[in-house]
XYZ file of C-alpha atoms in Angstrom:
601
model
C -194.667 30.021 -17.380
C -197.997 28.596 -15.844
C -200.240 30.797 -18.480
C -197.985 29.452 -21.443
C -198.370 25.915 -19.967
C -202.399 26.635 -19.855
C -201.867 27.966 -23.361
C -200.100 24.832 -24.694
C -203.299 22.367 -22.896
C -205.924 24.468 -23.853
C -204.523 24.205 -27.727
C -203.894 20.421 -27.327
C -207.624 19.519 -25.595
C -209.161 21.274 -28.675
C -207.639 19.736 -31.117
C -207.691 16.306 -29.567
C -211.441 16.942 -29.635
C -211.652 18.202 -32.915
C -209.584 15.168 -34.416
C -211.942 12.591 -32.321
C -215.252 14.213 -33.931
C -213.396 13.828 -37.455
C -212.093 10.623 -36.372
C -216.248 9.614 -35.892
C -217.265 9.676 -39.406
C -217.531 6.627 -41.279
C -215.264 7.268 -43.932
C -211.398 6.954 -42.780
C -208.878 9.992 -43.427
C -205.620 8.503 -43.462
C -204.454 12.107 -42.902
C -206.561 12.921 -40.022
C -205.256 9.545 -38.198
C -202.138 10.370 -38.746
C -202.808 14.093 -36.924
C -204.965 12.118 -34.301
C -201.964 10.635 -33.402
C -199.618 13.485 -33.394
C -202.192 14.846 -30.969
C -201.651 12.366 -28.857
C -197.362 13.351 -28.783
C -198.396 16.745 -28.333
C -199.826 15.738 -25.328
C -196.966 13.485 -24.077
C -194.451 16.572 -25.054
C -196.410 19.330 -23.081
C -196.316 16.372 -20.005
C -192.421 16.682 -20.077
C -192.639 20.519 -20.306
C -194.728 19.775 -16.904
C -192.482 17.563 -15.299
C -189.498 19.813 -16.265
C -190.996 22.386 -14.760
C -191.951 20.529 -11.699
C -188.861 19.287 -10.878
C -187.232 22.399 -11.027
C -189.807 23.793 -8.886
C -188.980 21.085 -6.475
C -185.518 21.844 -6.221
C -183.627 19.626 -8.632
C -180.546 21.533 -10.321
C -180.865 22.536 -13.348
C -177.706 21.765 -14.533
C -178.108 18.216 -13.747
C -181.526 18.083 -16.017
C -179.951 18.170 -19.071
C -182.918 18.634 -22.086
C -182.016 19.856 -26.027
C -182.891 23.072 -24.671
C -181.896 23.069 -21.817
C -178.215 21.499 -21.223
C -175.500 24.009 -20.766
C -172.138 24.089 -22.488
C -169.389 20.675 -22.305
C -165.718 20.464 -22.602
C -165.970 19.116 -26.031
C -165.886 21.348 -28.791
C -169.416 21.610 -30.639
C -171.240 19.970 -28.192
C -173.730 20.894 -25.093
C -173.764 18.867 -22.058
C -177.222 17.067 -23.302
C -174.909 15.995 -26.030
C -172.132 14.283 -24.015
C -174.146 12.325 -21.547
C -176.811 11.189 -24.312
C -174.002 8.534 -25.734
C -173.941 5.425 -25.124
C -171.250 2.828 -25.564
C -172.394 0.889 -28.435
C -172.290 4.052 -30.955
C -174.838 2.360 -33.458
C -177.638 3.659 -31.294
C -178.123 7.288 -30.723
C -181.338 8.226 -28.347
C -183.047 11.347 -27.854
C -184.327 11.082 -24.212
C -186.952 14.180 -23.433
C -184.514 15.182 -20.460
C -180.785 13.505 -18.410
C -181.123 13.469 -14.881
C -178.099 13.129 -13.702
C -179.382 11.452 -9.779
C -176.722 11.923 -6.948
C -178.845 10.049 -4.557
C -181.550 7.598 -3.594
C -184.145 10.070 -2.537
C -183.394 11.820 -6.576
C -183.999 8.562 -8.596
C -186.832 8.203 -6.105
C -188.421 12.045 -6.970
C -187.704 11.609 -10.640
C -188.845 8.007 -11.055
C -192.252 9.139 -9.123
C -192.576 12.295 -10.791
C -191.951 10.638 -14.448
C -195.081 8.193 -13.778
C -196.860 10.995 -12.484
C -197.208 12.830 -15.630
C -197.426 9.325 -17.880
C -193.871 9.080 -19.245
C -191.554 6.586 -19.978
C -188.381 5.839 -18.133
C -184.645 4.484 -18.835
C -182.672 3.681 -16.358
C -178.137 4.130 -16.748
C -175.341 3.173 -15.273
C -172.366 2.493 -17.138
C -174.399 2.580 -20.239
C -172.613 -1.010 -21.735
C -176.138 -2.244 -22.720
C -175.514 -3.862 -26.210
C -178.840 -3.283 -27.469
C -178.815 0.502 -26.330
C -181.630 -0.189 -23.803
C -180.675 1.726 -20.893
C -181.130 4.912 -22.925
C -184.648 5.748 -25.618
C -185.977 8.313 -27.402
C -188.900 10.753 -25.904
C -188.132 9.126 -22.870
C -186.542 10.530 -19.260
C -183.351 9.115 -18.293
C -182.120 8.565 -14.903
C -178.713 7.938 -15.205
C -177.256 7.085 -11.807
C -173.628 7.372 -12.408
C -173.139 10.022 -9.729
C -174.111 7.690 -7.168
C -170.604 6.794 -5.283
C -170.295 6.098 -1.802
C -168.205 3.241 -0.653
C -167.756 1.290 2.800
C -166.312 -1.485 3.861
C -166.914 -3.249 6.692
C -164.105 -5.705 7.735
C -166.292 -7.601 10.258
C -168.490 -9.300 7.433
C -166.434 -8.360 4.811
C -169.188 -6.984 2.861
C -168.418 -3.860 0.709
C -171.337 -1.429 0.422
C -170.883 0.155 -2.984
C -173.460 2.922 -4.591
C -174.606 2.509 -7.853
C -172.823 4.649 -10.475
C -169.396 2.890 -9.943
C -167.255 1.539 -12.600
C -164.921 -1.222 -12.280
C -162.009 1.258 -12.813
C -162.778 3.343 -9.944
C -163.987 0.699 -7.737
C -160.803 -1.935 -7.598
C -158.602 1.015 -6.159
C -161.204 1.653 -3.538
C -161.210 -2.080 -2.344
C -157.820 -3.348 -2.881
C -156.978 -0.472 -0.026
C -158.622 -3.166 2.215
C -156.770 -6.190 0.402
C -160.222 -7.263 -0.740
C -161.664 -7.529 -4.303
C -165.052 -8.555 -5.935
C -165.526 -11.000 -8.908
C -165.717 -7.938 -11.491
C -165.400 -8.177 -15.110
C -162.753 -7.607 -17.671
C -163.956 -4.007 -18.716
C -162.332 -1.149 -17.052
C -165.665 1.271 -17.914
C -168.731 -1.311 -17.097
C -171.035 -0.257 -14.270
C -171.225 -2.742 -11.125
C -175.062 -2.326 -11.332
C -175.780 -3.663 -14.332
C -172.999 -6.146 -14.720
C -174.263 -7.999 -11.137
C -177.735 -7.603 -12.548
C -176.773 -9.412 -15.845
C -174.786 -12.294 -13.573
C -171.664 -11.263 -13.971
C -168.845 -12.975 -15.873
C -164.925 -12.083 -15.575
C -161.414 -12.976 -14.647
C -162.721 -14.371 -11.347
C -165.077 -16.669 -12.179
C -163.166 -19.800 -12.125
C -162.224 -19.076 -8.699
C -165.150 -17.329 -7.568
C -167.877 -17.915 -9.627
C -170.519 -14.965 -10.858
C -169.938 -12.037 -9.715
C -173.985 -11.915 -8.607
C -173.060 -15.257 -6.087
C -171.881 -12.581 -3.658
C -175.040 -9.890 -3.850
C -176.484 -9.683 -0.437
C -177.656 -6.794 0.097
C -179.296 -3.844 -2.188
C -181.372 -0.361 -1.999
C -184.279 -0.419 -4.910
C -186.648 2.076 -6.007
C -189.941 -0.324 -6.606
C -192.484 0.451 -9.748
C -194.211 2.130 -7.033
C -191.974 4.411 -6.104
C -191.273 2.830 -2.869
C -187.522 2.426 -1.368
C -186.865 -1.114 -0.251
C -183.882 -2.442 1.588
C -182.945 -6.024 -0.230
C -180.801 -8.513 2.124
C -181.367 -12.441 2.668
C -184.050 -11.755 5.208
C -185.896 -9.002 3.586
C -187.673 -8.609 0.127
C -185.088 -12.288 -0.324
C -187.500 -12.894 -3.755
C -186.234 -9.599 -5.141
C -182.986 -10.538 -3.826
C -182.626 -13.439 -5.791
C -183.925 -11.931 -9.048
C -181.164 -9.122 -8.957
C -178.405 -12.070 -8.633
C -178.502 -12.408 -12.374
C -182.612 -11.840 -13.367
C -181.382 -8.968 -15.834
C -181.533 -5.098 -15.302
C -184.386 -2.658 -14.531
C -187.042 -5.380 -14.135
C -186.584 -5.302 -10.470
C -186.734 -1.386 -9.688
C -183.759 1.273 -9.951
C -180.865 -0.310 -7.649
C -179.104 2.889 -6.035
C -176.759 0.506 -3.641
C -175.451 -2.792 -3.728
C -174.143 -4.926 -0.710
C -171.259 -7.272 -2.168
C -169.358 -9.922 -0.414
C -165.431 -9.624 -0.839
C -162.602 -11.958 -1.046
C -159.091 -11.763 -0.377
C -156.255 -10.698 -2.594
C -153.881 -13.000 -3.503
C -150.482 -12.735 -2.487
C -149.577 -12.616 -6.854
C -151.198 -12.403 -9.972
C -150.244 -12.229 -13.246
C -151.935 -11.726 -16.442
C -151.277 -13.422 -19.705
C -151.823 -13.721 -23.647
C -150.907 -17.282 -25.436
C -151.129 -16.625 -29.178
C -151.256 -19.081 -31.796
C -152.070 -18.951 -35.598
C -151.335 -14.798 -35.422
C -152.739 -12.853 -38.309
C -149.663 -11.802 -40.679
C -150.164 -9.261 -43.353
C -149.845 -11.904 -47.208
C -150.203 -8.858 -49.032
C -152.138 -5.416 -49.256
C -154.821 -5.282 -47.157
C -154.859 -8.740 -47.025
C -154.165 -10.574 -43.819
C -154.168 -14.697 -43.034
C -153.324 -16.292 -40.008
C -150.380 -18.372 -39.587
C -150.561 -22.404 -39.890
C -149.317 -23.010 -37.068
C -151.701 -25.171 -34.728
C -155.375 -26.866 -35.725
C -157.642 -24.329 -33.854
C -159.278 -27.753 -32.922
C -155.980 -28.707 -30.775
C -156.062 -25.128 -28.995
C -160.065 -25.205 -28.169
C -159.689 -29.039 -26.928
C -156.576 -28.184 -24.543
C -158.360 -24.927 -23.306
C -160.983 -27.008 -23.050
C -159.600 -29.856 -21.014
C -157.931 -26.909 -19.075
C -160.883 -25.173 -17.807
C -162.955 -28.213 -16.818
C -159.632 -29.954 -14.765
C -160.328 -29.978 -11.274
C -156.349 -29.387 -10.242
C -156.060 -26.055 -12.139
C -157.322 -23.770 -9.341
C -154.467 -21.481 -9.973
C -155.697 -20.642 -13.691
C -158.704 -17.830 -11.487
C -160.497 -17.228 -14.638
C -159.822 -17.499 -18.235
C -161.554 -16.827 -22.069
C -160.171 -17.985 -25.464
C -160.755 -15.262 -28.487
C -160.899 -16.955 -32.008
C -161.112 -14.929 -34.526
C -163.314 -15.326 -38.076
C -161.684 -16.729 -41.123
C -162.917 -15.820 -44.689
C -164.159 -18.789 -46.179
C -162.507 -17.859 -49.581
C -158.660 -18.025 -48.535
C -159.899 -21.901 -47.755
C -159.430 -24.632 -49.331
C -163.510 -25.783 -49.604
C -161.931 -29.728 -49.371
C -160.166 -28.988 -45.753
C -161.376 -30.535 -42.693
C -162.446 -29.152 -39.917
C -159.854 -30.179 -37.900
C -156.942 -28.896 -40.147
C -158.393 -25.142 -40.369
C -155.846 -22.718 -38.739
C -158.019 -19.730 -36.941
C -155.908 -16.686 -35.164
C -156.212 -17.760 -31.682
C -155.816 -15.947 -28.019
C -156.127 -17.488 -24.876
C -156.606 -14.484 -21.556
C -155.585 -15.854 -18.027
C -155.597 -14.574 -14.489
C -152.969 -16.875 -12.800
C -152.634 -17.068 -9.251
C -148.685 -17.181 -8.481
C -145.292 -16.761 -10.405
C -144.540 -16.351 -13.924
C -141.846 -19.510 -13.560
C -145.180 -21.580 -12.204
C -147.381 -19.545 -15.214
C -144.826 -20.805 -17.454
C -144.544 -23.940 -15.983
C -148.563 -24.665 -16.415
C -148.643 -23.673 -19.942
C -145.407 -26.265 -21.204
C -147.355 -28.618 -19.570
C -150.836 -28.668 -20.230
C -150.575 -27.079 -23.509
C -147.812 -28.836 -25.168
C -150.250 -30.610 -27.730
C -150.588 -26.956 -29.107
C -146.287 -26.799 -29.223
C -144.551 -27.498 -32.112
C -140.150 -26.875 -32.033
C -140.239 -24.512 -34.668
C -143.511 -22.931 -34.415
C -143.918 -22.408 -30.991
C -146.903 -20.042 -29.659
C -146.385 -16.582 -28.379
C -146.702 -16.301 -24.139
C -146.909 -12.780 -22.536
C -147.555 -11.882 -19.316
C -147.061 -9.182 -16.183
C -147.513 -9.002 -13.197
C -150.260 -6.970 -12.296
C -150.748 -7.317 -8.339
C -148.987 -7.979 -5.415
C -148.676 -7.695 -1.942
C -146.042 -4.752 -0.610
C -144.747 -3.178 2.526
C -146.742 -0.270 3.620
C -145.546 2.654 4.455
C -146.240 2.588 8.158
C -143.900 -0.557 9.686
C -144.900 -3.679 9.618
C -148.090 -2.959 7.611
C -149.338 -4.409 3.941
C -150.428 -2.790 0.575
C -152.123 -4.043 -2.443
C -151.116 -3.089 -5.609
C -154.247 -4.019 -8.213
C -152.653 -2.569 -11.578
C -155.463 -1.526 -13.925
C -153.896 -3.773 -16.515
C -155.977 -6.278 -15.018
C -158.921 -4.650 -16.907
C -157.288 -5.056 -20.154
C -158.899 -6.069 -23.612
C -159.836 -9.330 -22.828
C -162.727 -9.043 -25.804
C -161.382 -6.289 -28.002
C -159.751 -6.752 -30.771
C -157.446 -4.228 -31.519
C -155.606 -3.039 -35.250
C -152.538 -1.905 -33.647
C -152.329 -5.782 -32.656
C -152.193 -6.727 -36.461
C -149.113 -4.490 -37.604
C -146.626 -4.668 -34.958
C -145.360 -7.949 -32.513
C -148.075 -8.035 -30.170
C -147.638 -5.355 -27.342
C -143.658 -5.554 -28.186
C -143.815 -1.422 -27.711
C -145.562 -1.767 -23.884
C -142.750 -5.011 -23.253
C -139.704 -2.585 -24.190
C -141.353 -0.454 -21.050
C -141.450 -3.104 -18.926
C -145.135 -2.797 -19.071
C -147.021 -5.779 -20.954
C -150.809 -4.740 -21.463
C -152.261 -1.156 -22.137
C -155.420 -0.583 -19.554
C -158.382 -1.107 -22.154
C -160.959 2.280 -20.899
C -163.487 0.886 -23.631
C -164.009 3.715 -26.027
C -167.657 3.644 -27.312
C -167.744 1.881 -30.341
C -170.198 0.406 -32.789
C -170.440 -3.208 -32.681
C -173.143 -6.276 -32.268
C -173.268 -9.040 -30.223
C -174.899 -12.826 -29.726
C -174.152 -15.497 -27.379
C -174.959 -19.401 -26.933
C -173.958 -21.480 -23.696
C -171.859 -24.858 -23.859
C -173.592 -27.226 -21.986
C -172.090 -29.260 -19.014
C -171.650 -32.179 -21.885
C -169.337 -30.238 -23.636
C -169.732 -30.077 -27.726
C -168.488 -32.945 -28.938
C -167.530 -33.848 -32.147
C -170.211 -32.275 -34.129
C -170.674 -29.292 -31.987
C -167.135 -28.790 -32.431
C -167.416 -29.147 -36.387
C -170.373 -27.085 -36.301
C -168.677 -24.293 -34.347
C -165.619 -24.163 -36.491
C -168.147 -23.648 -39.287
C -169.793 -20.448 -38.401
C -165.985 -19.072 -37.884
C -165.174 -19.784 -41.093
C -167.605 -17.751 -43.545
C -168.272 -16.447 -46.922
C -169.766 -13.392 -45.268
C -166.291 -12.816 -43.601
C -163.670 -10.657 -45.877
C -159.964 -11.144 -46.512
C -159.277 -7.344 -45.909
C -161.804 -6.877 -42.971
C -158.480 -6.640 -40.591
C -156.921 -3.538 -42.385
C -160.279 -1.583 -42.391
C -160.741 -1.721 -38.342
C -163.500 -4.663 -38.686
C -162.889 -7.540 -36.101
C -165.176 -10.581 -36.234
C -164.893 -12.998 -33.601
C -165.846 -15.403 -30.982
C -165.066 -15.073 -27.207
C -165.101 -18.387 -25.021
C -165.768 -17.210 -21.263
C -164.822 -20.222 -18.694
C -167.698 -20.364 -16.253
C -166.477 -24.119 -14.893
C -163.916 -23.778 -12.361
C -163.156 -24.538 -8.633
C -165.971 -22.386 -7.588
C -168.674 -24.077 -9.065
C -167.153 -27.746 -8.768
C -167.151 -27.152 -5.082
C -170.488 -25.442 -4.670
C -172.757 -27.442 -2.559
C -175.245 -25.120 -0.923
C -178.422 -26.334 1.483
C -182.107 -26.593 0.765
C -182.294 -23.375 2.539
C -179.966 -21.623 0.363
C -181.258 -18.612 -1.675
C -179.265 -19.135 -4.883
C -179.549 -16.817 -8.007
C -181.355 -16.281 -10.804
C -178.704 -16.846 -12.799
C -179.783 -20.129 -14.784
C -176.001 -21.347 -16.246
C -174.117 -22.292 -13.192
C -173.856 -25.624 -14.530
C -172.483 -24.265 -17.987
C -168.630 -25.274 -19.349
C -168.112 -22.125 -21.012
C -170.180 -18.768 -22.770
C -169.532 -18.533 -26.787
C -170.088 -14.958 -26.911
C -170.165 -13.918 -31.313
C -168.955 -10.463 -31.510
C -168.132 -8.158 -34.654
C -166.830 -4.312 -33.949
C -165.613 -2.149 -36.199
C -163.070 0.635 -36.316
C -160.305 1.987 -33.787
C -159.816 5.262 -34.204
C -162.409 7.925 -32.644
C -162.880 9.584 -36.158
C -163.421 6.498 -37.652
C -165.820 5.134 -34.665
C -168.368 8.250 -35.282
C -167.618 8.658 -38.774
C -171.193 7.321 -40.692
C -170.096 8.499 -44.011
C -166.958 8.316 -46.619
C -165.809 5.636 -44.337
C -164.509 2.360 -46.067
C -165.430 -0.284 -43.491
C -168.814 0.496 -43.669
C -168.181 -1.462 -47.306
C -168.176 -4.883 -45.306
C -170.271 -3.925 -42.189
C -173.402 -5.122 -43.262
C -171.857 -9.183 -43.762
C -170.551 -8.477 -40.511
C -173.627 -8.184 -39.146
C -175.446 -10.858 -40.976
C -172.636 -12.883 -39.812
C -173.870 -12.421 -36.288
C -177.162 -13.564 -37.493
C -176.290 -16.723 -38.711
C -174.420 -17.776 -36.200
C -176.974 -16.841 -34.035
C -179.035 -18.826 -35.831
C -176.561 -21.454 -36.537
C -177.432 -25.424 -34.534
C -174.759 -26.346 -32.884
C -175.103 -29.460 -31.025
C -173.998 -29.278 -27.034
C -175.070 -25.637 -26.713
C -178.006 -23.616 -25.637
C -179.819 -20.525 -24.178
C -178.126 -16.682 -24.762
C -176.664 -14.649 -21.839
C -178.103 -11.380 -21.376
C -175.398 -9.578 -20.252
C -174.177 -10.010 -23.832
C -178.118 -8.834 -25.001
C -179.334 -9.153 -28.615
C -182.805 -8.029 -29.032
C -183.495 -10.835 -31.467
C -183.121 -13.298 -29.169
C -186.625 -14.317 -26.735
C -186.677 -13.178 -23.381
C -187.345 -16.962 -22.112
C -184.049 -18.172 -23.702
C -182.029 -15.953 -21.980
C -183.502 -17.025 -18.103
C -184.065 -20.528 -19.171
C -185.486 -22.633 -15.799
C -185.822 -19.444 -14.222
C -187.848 -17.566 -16.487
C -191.788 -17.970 -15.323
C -190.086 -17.480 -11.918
C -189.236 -14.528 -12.395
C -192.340 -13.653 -13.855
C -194.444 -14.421 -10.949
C -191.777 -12.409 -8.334
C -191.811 -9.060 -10.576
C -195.758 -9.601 -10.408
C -196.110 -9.829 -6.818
C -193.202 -8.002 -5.083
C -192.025 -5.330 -7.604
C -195.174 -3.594 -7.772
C -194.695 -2.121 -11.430
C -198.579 -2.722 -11.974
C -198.647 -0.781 -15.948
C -194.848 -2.438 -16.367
C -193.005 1.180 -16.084
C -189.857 -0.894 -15.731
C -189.704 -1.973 -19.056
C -186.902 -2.501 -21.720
C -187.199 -4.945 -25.209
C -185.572 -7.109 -23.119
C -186.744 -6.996 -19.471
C -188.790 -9.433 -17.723
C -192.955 -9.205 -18.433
């Protein structure tokens, strides 16, 4: 092995040499520039084959360095182990890394991280792999996925949950409702804690208890250097703050988090309020119902979310999906257009008081004979234990249902009628990788008004939107997340106070522009002899327009729902040159190894 390695340097030094005298004469060779710089791969490819060969030296297993050639067989048919673990969740990228290491500890992702710079290569860094943009994965690069990172304690003193790094929010809740405690996760079941707490952290919770990064004290970090620091309010508190929502990888490879809990309420229940449901007109061909002015339902959600007596509604978003601009009359108003709505609650308490709170304060949206469609189930409750006198949690995974998703089983039969008839409402949603693209503007604290609101309507209402995109598996849509809430209407913290990174705690809500296509797996991978990929394109340049759309009472991006196109600055707003200066001084990533498109510089 060493004499082939020799071989391989001796072969590359020469002809590096032999390129640069070419490269001397005075007369450019596009072809010899173009072999000057495959010298220059050859060279970064014979580094891997000497960190490969290093680490197994050192003791790493082999079948947890997963390479092209070297990867071992998987349980799926056709496909190595390399294979498996290179996928990531948004299926429109597919990276090549030079190796997987699958890290099962701190002192791993510290040995690979170190021994990656060492030889001059680049690094990604994984979790749960939900990056939008694909950048926790890269080609020619070496991954350290830290998935396999899962330790869990809980310490009922401080109530502080210390949680390693490769958990997802469906194996975590189980862990901590044991305890009666939960965490302000998010809505997907398959997201990794790291980078979600990293991002800020938006969910079901955050009406009642804000970000999910508002409770990060505490945190283990491989620096650029290749140092291990221990993160808490008294120690390394700059690099504290910049994890609470500064946006992954910039601040070193987290390999433990430290997360504040909250009780468990007594009840919860989860709901669906549908208005304006798409119905199939004819073949292929689907319109929503006129039912209620998609104006009426934003305003009362609206008015809903920023009521400071509605502490029982724990979190909320409203879904509204994209019209084609065609099956509209171009004369209608804004405020007559009918858009397939959804509103997603948490609710703190009985269905009869659920049902109660949705007569009441959204009975604009009512009509007698067209009256919107309420589902809901309980999804956790207090019950006796088994030893006497003792209490259990059950914390259903329905709570991690498609809250974003849209789903084409949802367009041909009564919405989750099947899962009702079992006496179970919502189907867990495991988020299936998928390909799909993403954008995102804020609502300011002023709310939209009535431009903003005319403007909005607007971008959901487009020629590049089709009449038939429903039957082919193509969903275009917005998401409105509620960030305002009794949390942050109560939040008065001292001088003293660390605070986050996170720049939108003064936000109303997120608009978060998604378009995904396809439900079945086949049809998810499939890149040819598909027919959505017909329409896929004016999906996607719907997602630029609206990106690019004004629309007056909103601002910044939130990088947890990353697109590239958008400037880093935008996304950290106040926070931004901040940030800058602490991963300057205190992360010690001097040649910026801990880069993405989208990190902090």
């Amino acid at each position: 092995m060493h004499s082939e390695q020799a071989h391989i340097q001796d072969v590359v030094a020469g002809l590096t040499e032999q390129l640069s005298n070419r490269e001397s004469q005075q007369t450019p060779d596009p072809h010899n520039q173009r072999r000057a710089v495959q010298a220059v791969f050859a060279n970064t490819v014979n580094n891997f084959q000497l960190f490969y060969q290093a680490a197994i030296e050192a003791g790493f297993s082999q079948s947890r360095l997963l390479s092209q050639k070297m990867n071992g067989l998987s349980d799926v048919a056709g496909l190595n182990n390399y294979q498996t673990e290179a996928m990531v969740f948004n299926t429109r990228f597919q990276q090549y890394p030079f190796v997987i290491a699958l890290c099962e500890s701190t002192v791993e992702v510290q040995f690979i991280y170190s021994l990656a710079i060492k030889f001059n290569l680049p690094i990604r860094v994984r979790a749960g792999g939900h990056d939008h943009e694909g950048e926790c994965s890269g080609d020619n690069t070496i991954l350290i996925d830290v998935s396999r990172i899962k330790h869990f304690s809980y310490n009922d003193k401080d109530e502080v949950a210390t949680i390693g790094a490769g958990y997802r929010f469906y194996q975590l809740t189980p862990e901590l409702a044991k305890y009666g405690r939960m965490i302000a996760h998010g809505t997907c079941a398959t997201v990794g804690l790291t980078g979600f707490i990293q991002g800020g952290g938006w969910g079901p919770w955050t009406r009642k208890h804000g970000m999910c990064c508002e409770h990060l004290v505490g945190a283990t970090v491989v620096l650029g250097n290749g140092d291990v620091v221990e993160v808490s309010e008294t120690c390394h508190r700059e690099i504290l703050w910049a994890l609470r929502g500064g946006g992954g990888m910039s601040w070193g490879i987290v390999t433990e988090l430290k997360v504040k809990t909250f009780e468990l309420p007594d009840e919860i229940h989860r709901f669906e309020i549908v208005w304006n449901a798409l119905t199939k007109q004819k073949k292929n061909t689907f319109i929503a119902k006129s039912q209620c002015p998609t104006i009426d339902v934003l305003k009362a959600w609206e008015k809903v979310i920023g009521a400071d007596n509605t502490g029982d509604l724990l979190g909320t978003n409203l879904k509204i999906n994209a019209i084609a601009k065609e099956s509209v009359d171009d004369s209608t108003p804004y405020d007559e257009l009918y858009h397939p709505c959804t509103m997603y609650g948490y609710w703190q308490g009985s269905e009869e008081a659920l049902r109660e709170f949705v007569a009441k304060e959204f009975a604009s949206t009512q009509d007698k004979n067209k009256q919107p469609k309420l589902t809901s189930s309980r999804v956790a409750f207090k019950q006796k234990g088994k030893a006497k006198g003792s209490v259990q949690y059950s914390y259903d995974h329905t709570l991690l249902s498609n809250w974003a998703r849209e789903s084409l089983a949802d367009q041909t039969i009564p919405l989750h009628d099947a899962l009702v008839k079992e006496k179970h409402a919502f189907t867990p949603d495991y988020d299936a990788p998928a390909p799909h693209k993403i954008t995102s503007k804020l609502v300011a604290k002023k709310g939209l008004g009535v431009q903003g609101y005319k403007q909005l309507l607007e971008t959901l209402t487009s020629p590049l939107i089709q009449a038939n995109n429903a039957s082919l598996g193509l969903f275009s849509y917005v998401t409105l997340g509620a960030i305002v809430g009794d949390y942050y209407h109560d939040l008065k913290e001292s001088k003293k106070a660390l605070g986050v990174s996170f720049p939108y705690r003064d936000a109303l809500y997120t608009i978060q522009y998604q378009t995904w296509w396809n439900e079945s797996i086949k049809d998810k991978l499939e890149q040819q002899n598909n027919s959505v990929y017909v329409d896929t394109n004016r999906a996607m340049d719907w997602i630029s327009a609206s990106r690019n759309a004004q629309i007056e009472g909103t601002y910044g991006a939130f990088i947890s729902f990353k697109d590239a196109s958008i400037p880093t600055p935008v996304y950290f707003q106040q926070n931004y040159q901040r940030l800058v200066d602490i991963k300057k001084a205190y992360i010690k990533d001097h040649y910026n190894h801990l880069r993405t498109r989208k990190t902090i510089i």
